[in-house]
Amino acid sequence: MLSTPSTAHVCFDRVYEPAEDSFLFLDTVSSAPETAFLGDRFGQRSEQRRSPPLVVEVGVGSGVVLAFVAANAPAIFGRHDVLCLGTDLNSFACRAAAQTVQTAIKEPAREPSVFLDVVNGDLASCIRPHSVDVLIFNPPYVPAELPDFSRHADYNTLPPESRSTTFEQDSYLLELSYAGGDDGMVVTNRMLEQIPAMLHPTRGVAYLLLCAQNRPDAVKSRIRDWGPGWLAETVGTSGRQAGWEKLQIIRIWRQELAG
Amino acid sequence: MKLLTLNFLTCALKPCKASPLSFPLHPRDAELEIVESELNLSFLRNILPRLAWEELRGVVRELGLPDLPEIMPEAEALGKASSGKKTNENAANENTITTTTDEDELSPKPEVQPEAEEPDLEPTQTALDLHRLLLETSLRAGSLVCGNCGHAYKVKEGVANFLLPGHLV
């Protein structure tokens, strides 16, 4: 059992607090089938794929998922020279997440992987095309009206001459982390559009969380229609019994085409 | 923000991505700091094929840091056998290091299996320098400028801001 990174320093008034969806990510990427898949694709024993994989998490929030991957790279990838990079719209989350990852990889028993940075950006727009080996996205998936982005620049920093954020500001920043527009899919659809251009052409793989209202089966079949070789499968689920928030994580990747 | 991160970033504007001028981003008014971190030798050796060396040299020059060598060092130049704990088996591994000159990223290089050799290698000065430059030298404040559209992305307290007005709407 791999331990959950500490997020004790994070202020959850304005940064998404790790919840069932975050923990489903930890369980899924460290599950036996996924570590076998990732080890086979990126492990150092596979001679062809020796160069360190770049793991990018979009919308890192508290950083708990990226920190988990960075700290447990040997168990997940079969190697510890893994590069981790995060992005978030919320500048407070960027700082908090960077600290979460740094703390997690400093634990004495760890073989440290390499943490790059968390940059303040929209999705993966600032990352070089075709450079991402593993993309992780826990999107704002709740069917709820998107926040009014025109306030973003003001709400993304401390108010002038103040040392704390306002209540409205905190509410806005939290809305960014969960409100997904129609069907909870507006932000996810923007990310899906970018995925083929973001992923490494042969070894790239993306993990995306969806809730039942996102219509996961329709999403998966759309991805398979991207073109020859594209695959999408459910690799982790939670909350199967009751409640409206049934979650699943799908893996998106491209099968190597023969010839 | 670490200099190595620049190896993976580009302009956030979609039309710029097609232009080679959008990479690398150019630091301007940079305030640098050193943030020490543990050296990961197998990482340094393996990351070399992923580095855009020529572009990195340009960034280093723009920052006014000492020039990087014209030719990227070989993985073999980053580790040297530590005298103390060598065994016969490891000495054999070492021989394979000196005889390999293949530069192809995808070709098998048995000498870079850390399981076999890492405990027996210590970083050379080249490795220490590269670690200091790529992973410890950080942009604390300043801007990153796109060579295509000229947009300057601000860096504050080590966090680069790639949000554009109207990006989200």
Coordinates of N, CA and C in Angstrom, one line a residue, chain A residues 44-45 47-48 50-54 78-83 85 89 94-95 102 112-122 124-129 131-133 149 152 156 172 190 200 203, chain B residues 1-2 4-5 7-13 17 23 38 40 42-43 45-47 49-50 52 104-110 112-115 118 135 156-163 167-169:
Chain A
Q44 N 12.4 0.8 -17.5 CA 13.8 0.9 -18.1 C 14.2 -0.4 -18.7
R45 N 13.5 -1.5 -18.3 CA 13.9 -2.8 -18.8 C 13.5 -2.9 -20.3
E47 N 14.1 -1.8 -23.4 CA 15.3 -1.0 -23.9 C 14.9 0.1 -24.9
Q48 N 13.9 -0.2 -25.6 CA 13.5 0.8 -26.7 C 13.1 2.1 -26.1
R50 N 13.9 4.0 -23.4 CA 14.7 4.3 -22.2 C 14.6 5.7 -21.7
S51 N 14.3 6.7 -22.5 CA 14.3 8.1 -22.1 C 13.2 8.4 -21.1
P52 N 13.5 9.2 -20.1 CA 12.6 9.4 -19.0 C 11.2 9.9 -19.4
P53 N 10.1 9.3 -19.0 CA 8.8 9.7 -19.4 C 8.5 11.1 -18.8
L54 N 7.8 11.9 -19.5 CA 7.3 13.2 -19.0 C 5.8 13.0 -18.6
G78 N 8.4 1.4 -12.7 CA 9.6 0.6 -12.7 C 10.8 1.4 -12.9
R79 N 10.8 2.7 -12.7 CA 12.0 3.5 -12.8 C 11.8 4.8 -12.0
H80 N 12.9 5.4 -11.6 CA 12.7 6.6 -10.7 C 13.1 7.9 -11.4
D81 N 13.5 7.8 -12.7 CA 13.9 9.0 -13.4 C 12.7 9.5 -14.2
V82 N 11.6 9.8 -13.5 CA 10.4 10.3 -14.2 C 10.3 11.8 -14.0
L83 N 9.9 12.5 -15.1 CA 9.8 13.9 -15.0 C 8.3 14.3 -14.7
L85 N 5.4 17.4 -14.3 CA 5.1 18.8 -14.6 C 3.6 19.0 -14.4
L89 N -5.1 26.5 -13.5 CA -5.6 27.9 -13.7 C -5.4 28.7 -12.5
C94 N -1.2 26.3 -7.9 CA 0.1 26.1 -8.5 C 1.2 26.0 -7.3
R95 N 1.1 27.0 -6.5 CA 2.1 27.1 -5.4 C 2.0 26.0 -4.4
Q102 N 7.1 18.6 -3.8 CA 8.5 18.6 -3.2 C 8.6 17.9 -1.9
P112 N 14.1 9.5 -5.4 CA 13.4 10.7 -5.9 C 13.3 10.7 -7.4
S113 N 12.1 11.0 -7.9 CA 12.0 11.3 -9.3 C 12.2 12.8 -9.5
V114 N 12.0 13.3 -10.7 CA 12.4 14.7 -10.9 C 11.2 15.5 -11.1
F115 N 11.0 16.5 -10.2 CA 9.9 17.4 -10.3 C 10.3 18.6 -11.1
L116 N 9.6 19.0 -12.1 CA 9.9 20.2 -12.8 C 9.3 21.4 -12.2
D117 N 8.0 21.7 -12.5 CA 7.4 22.8 -11.9 C 5.9 22.7 -12.1
V118 N 5.1 23.6 -11.5 CA 3.7 23.7 -11.8 C 3.5 25.1 -12.4
V119 N 3.0 25.1 -13.6 CA 2.9 26.4 -14.3 C 1.4 26.8 -14.3
N120 N 1.2 28.1 -14.3 CA -0.2 28.7 -14.2 C -0.7 28.8 -15.6
G121 N -1.5 27.9 -16.1 CA -2.0 28.0 -17.5 C -3.3 27.3 -17.7
D122 N -3.8 27.4 -18.9 CA -5.0 26.8 -19.3 C -4.7 25.4 -19.9
A124 N -3.2 22.2 -21.3 CA -1.8 22.0 -21.5 C -1.3 22.9 -22.6
S125 N -1.9 24.1 -22.7 CA -1.7 25.0 -23.9 C -0.2 25.4 -24.0
C126 N 0.5 25.5 -22.9 CA 1.9 26.0 -22.9 C 2.9 24.8 -23.1
I127 N 2.5 23.6 -23.2 CA 3.4 22.5 -23.3 C 3.7 22.1 -24.8
R128 N 4.9 21.8 -25.1 CA 5.3 21.5 -26.5 C 4.5 20.3 -27.0
P129 N 4.0 20.5 -28.2 CA 3.2 19.4 -28.8 C 4.0 18.1 -28.9
S131 N 4.9 16.1 -26.7 CA 6.0 15.8 -25.8 C 5.5 15.1 -24.5
V132 N 4.2 14.9 -24.4 CA 3.7 14.4 -23.1 C 3.6 12.8 -23.2
D133 N 4.2 12.1 -22.3 CA 4.1 10.7 -22.3 C 2.9 10.2 -21.5
F149 N -15.4 33.8 -16.3 CA -13.9 33.9 -16.4 C -13.4 35.3 -16.6
H152 N -11.1 36.4 -13.9 CA -10.0 35.5 -13.6 C -8.7 36.2 -13.1
N156 N -7.1 35.8 -9.5 CA -6.0 34.8 -9.5 C -4.9 35.3 -8.6
Y172 N -15.0 31.6 -6.4 CA -14.7 31.5 -7.8 C -13.6 30.4 -8.1
R190 N -12.7 20.4 -24.3 CA -11.6 21.2 -24.8 C -10.3 20.4 -24.7
H200 N 2.8 12.1 -26.9 CA 3.9 11.5 -27.7 C 3.3 10.6 -28.7
R203 N 4.3 6.5 -27.7 CA 4.1 6.0 -26.4 C 3.2 6.7 -25.4
Chain B
M1 N 11.2 28.7 -11.5 CA 11.0 27.8 -12.5 C 12.3 27.3 -13.1
K2 N 12.5 26.0 -13.1 CA 13.7 25.4 -13.5 C 14.0 25.6 -15.0
L4 N 15.3 23.5 -17.0 CA 14.9 22.3 -17.7 C 13.4 22.3 -18.1
T5 N 12.6 23.0 -17.3 CA 11.2 23.1 -17.7 C 11.0 23.8 -19.1
N7 N 12.6 23.4 -21.6 CA 12.8 22.4 -22.7 C 11.4 21.8 -23.1
F8 N 10.4 22.0 -22.3 CA 9.1 21.4 -22.5 C 8.0 22.4 -22.8
L9 N 8.3 23.7 -22.8 CA 7.3 24.7 -22.9 C 7.4 25.4 -24.2
T10 N 6.2 26.0 -24.6 CA 6.1 26.7 -25.8 C 5.1 27.8 -25.6
C11 N 4.9 28.7 -26.6 CA 3.9 29.7 -26.5 C 2.5 29.1 -26.4
A12 N 1.7 29.7 -25.6 CA 0.3 29.1 -25.3 C -0.6 29.5 -26.5
L13 N -0.2 30.4 -27.4 CA -1.1 30.8 -28.5 C -1.1 29.7 -29.5
K17 N 2.2 27.6 -32.4 CA 2.8 26.3 -32.2 C 3.4 25.8 -33.5
F23 N 9.7 28.2 -30.0 CA 10.5 27.4 -29.1 C 11.9 27.7 -29.3
E38 N 18.6 17.1 -5.0 CA 19.5 16.0 -5.1 C 19.8 15.6 -6.5
N40 N 20.2 13.2 -9.5 CA 19.8 11.9 -9.9 C 20.5 11.5 -11.2
S42 N 21.1 8.7 -13.0 CA 20.5 8.0 -14.1 C 19.5 8.9 -14.9
F43 N 18.9 9.8 -14.2 CA 18.0 10.7 -14.9 C 18.8 11.6 -15.8
R45 N 21.7 11.1 -17.2 CA 22.2 10.3 -18.3 C 21.1 10.0 -19.3
N46 N 19.9 9.7 -18.8 CA 18.8 9.3 -19.8 C 18.1 10.5 -20.4
I47 N 18.2 11.6 -19.8 CA 17.4 12.8 -20.3 C 18.1 13.4 -21.5
P49 N 19.0 12.6 -24.6 CA 18.3 12.5 -25.9 C 17.1 13.4 -26.0
R50 N 16.5 13.8 -24.9 CA 15.3 14.6 -24.9 C 15.6 16.1 -24.9
A52 N 16.7 19.7 -26.1 CA 16.9 20.5 -27.3 C 18.2 21.3 -27.1
D104 N 22.4 6.8 -31.2 CA 21.0 6.6 -31.5 C 20.2 6.4 -30.3
E105 N 19.2 7.3 -30.0 CA 18.4 7.2 -28.8 C 17.7 5.9 -28.7
L106 N 17.3 5.3 -29.8 CA 16.5 4.1 -29.7 C 17.2 2.8 -29.7
S107 N 18.5 2.9 -30.0 CA 19.3 1.7 -30.0 C 19.6 1.2 -28.6
P108 N 19.6 -0.1 -28.4 CA 19.8 -0.7 -27.1 C 21.2 -0.2 -26.6
K109 N 21.2 0.2 -25.3 CA 22.5 0.6 -24.7 C 22.6 -0.1 -23.4
P110 N 23.0 -1.3 -23.4 CA 23.0 -2.1 -22.1 C 23.7 -1.4 -21.0
V112 N 23.5 1.5 -19.9 CA 22.7 2.5 -19.2 C 21.6 1.9 -18.3
Q113 N 21.8 0.6 -18.0 CA 20.8 0.0 -17.1 C 21.3 0.3 -15.6
P114 N 20.5 1.2 -15.0 CA 21.0 1.6 -13.7 C 21.0 0.5 -12.7
E115 N 20.2 -0.5 -12.9 CA 20.2 -1.6 -11.9 C 21.7 -2.2 -11.8
E118 N 24.5 1.8 -11.5 CA 24.3 3.0 -10.8 C 25.1 3.1 -9.4
L135 N 18.5 21.8 -13.3 CA 17.6 21.5 -12.2 C 17.7 22.4 -11.0
K156 N 6.4 35.1 -11.7 CA 6.4 35.7 -10.4 C 6.6 34.7 -9.4
E157 N 7.4 34.9 -8.4 CA 7.7 34.0 -7.3 C 7.9 32.6 -7.9
G158 N 8.6 32.5 -9.0 CA 8.9 31.2 -9.6 C 7.8 30.5 -10.4
V159 N 6.6 31.1 -10.4 CA 5.5 30.5 -11.2 C 5.3 31.3 -12.5
A160 N 5.4 30.6 -13.6 CA 5.1 31.2 -14.9 C 3.6 31.3 -15.2
N161 N 3.2 32.4 -15.6 CA 1.8 32.6 -15.9 C 1.5 32.6 -17.4
F162 N 0.9 31.5 -17.9 CA 0.6 31.4 -19.3 C -0.8 31.7 -19.7
L163 N -1.5 32.3 -18.8 CA -2.9 32.7 -19.1 C -2.9 33.9 -20.0
H167 N -8.5 33.8 -22.9 CA -8.1 32.4 -23.1 C -9.2 31.4 -22.8
L168 N -10.0 31.7 -21.7 CA -10.9 30.8 -21.2 C -12.3 30.9 -21.7
V169 N -12.6 32.0 -22.3 CA -14.0 32.2 -22.8 C -14.3 31.5 -24.1

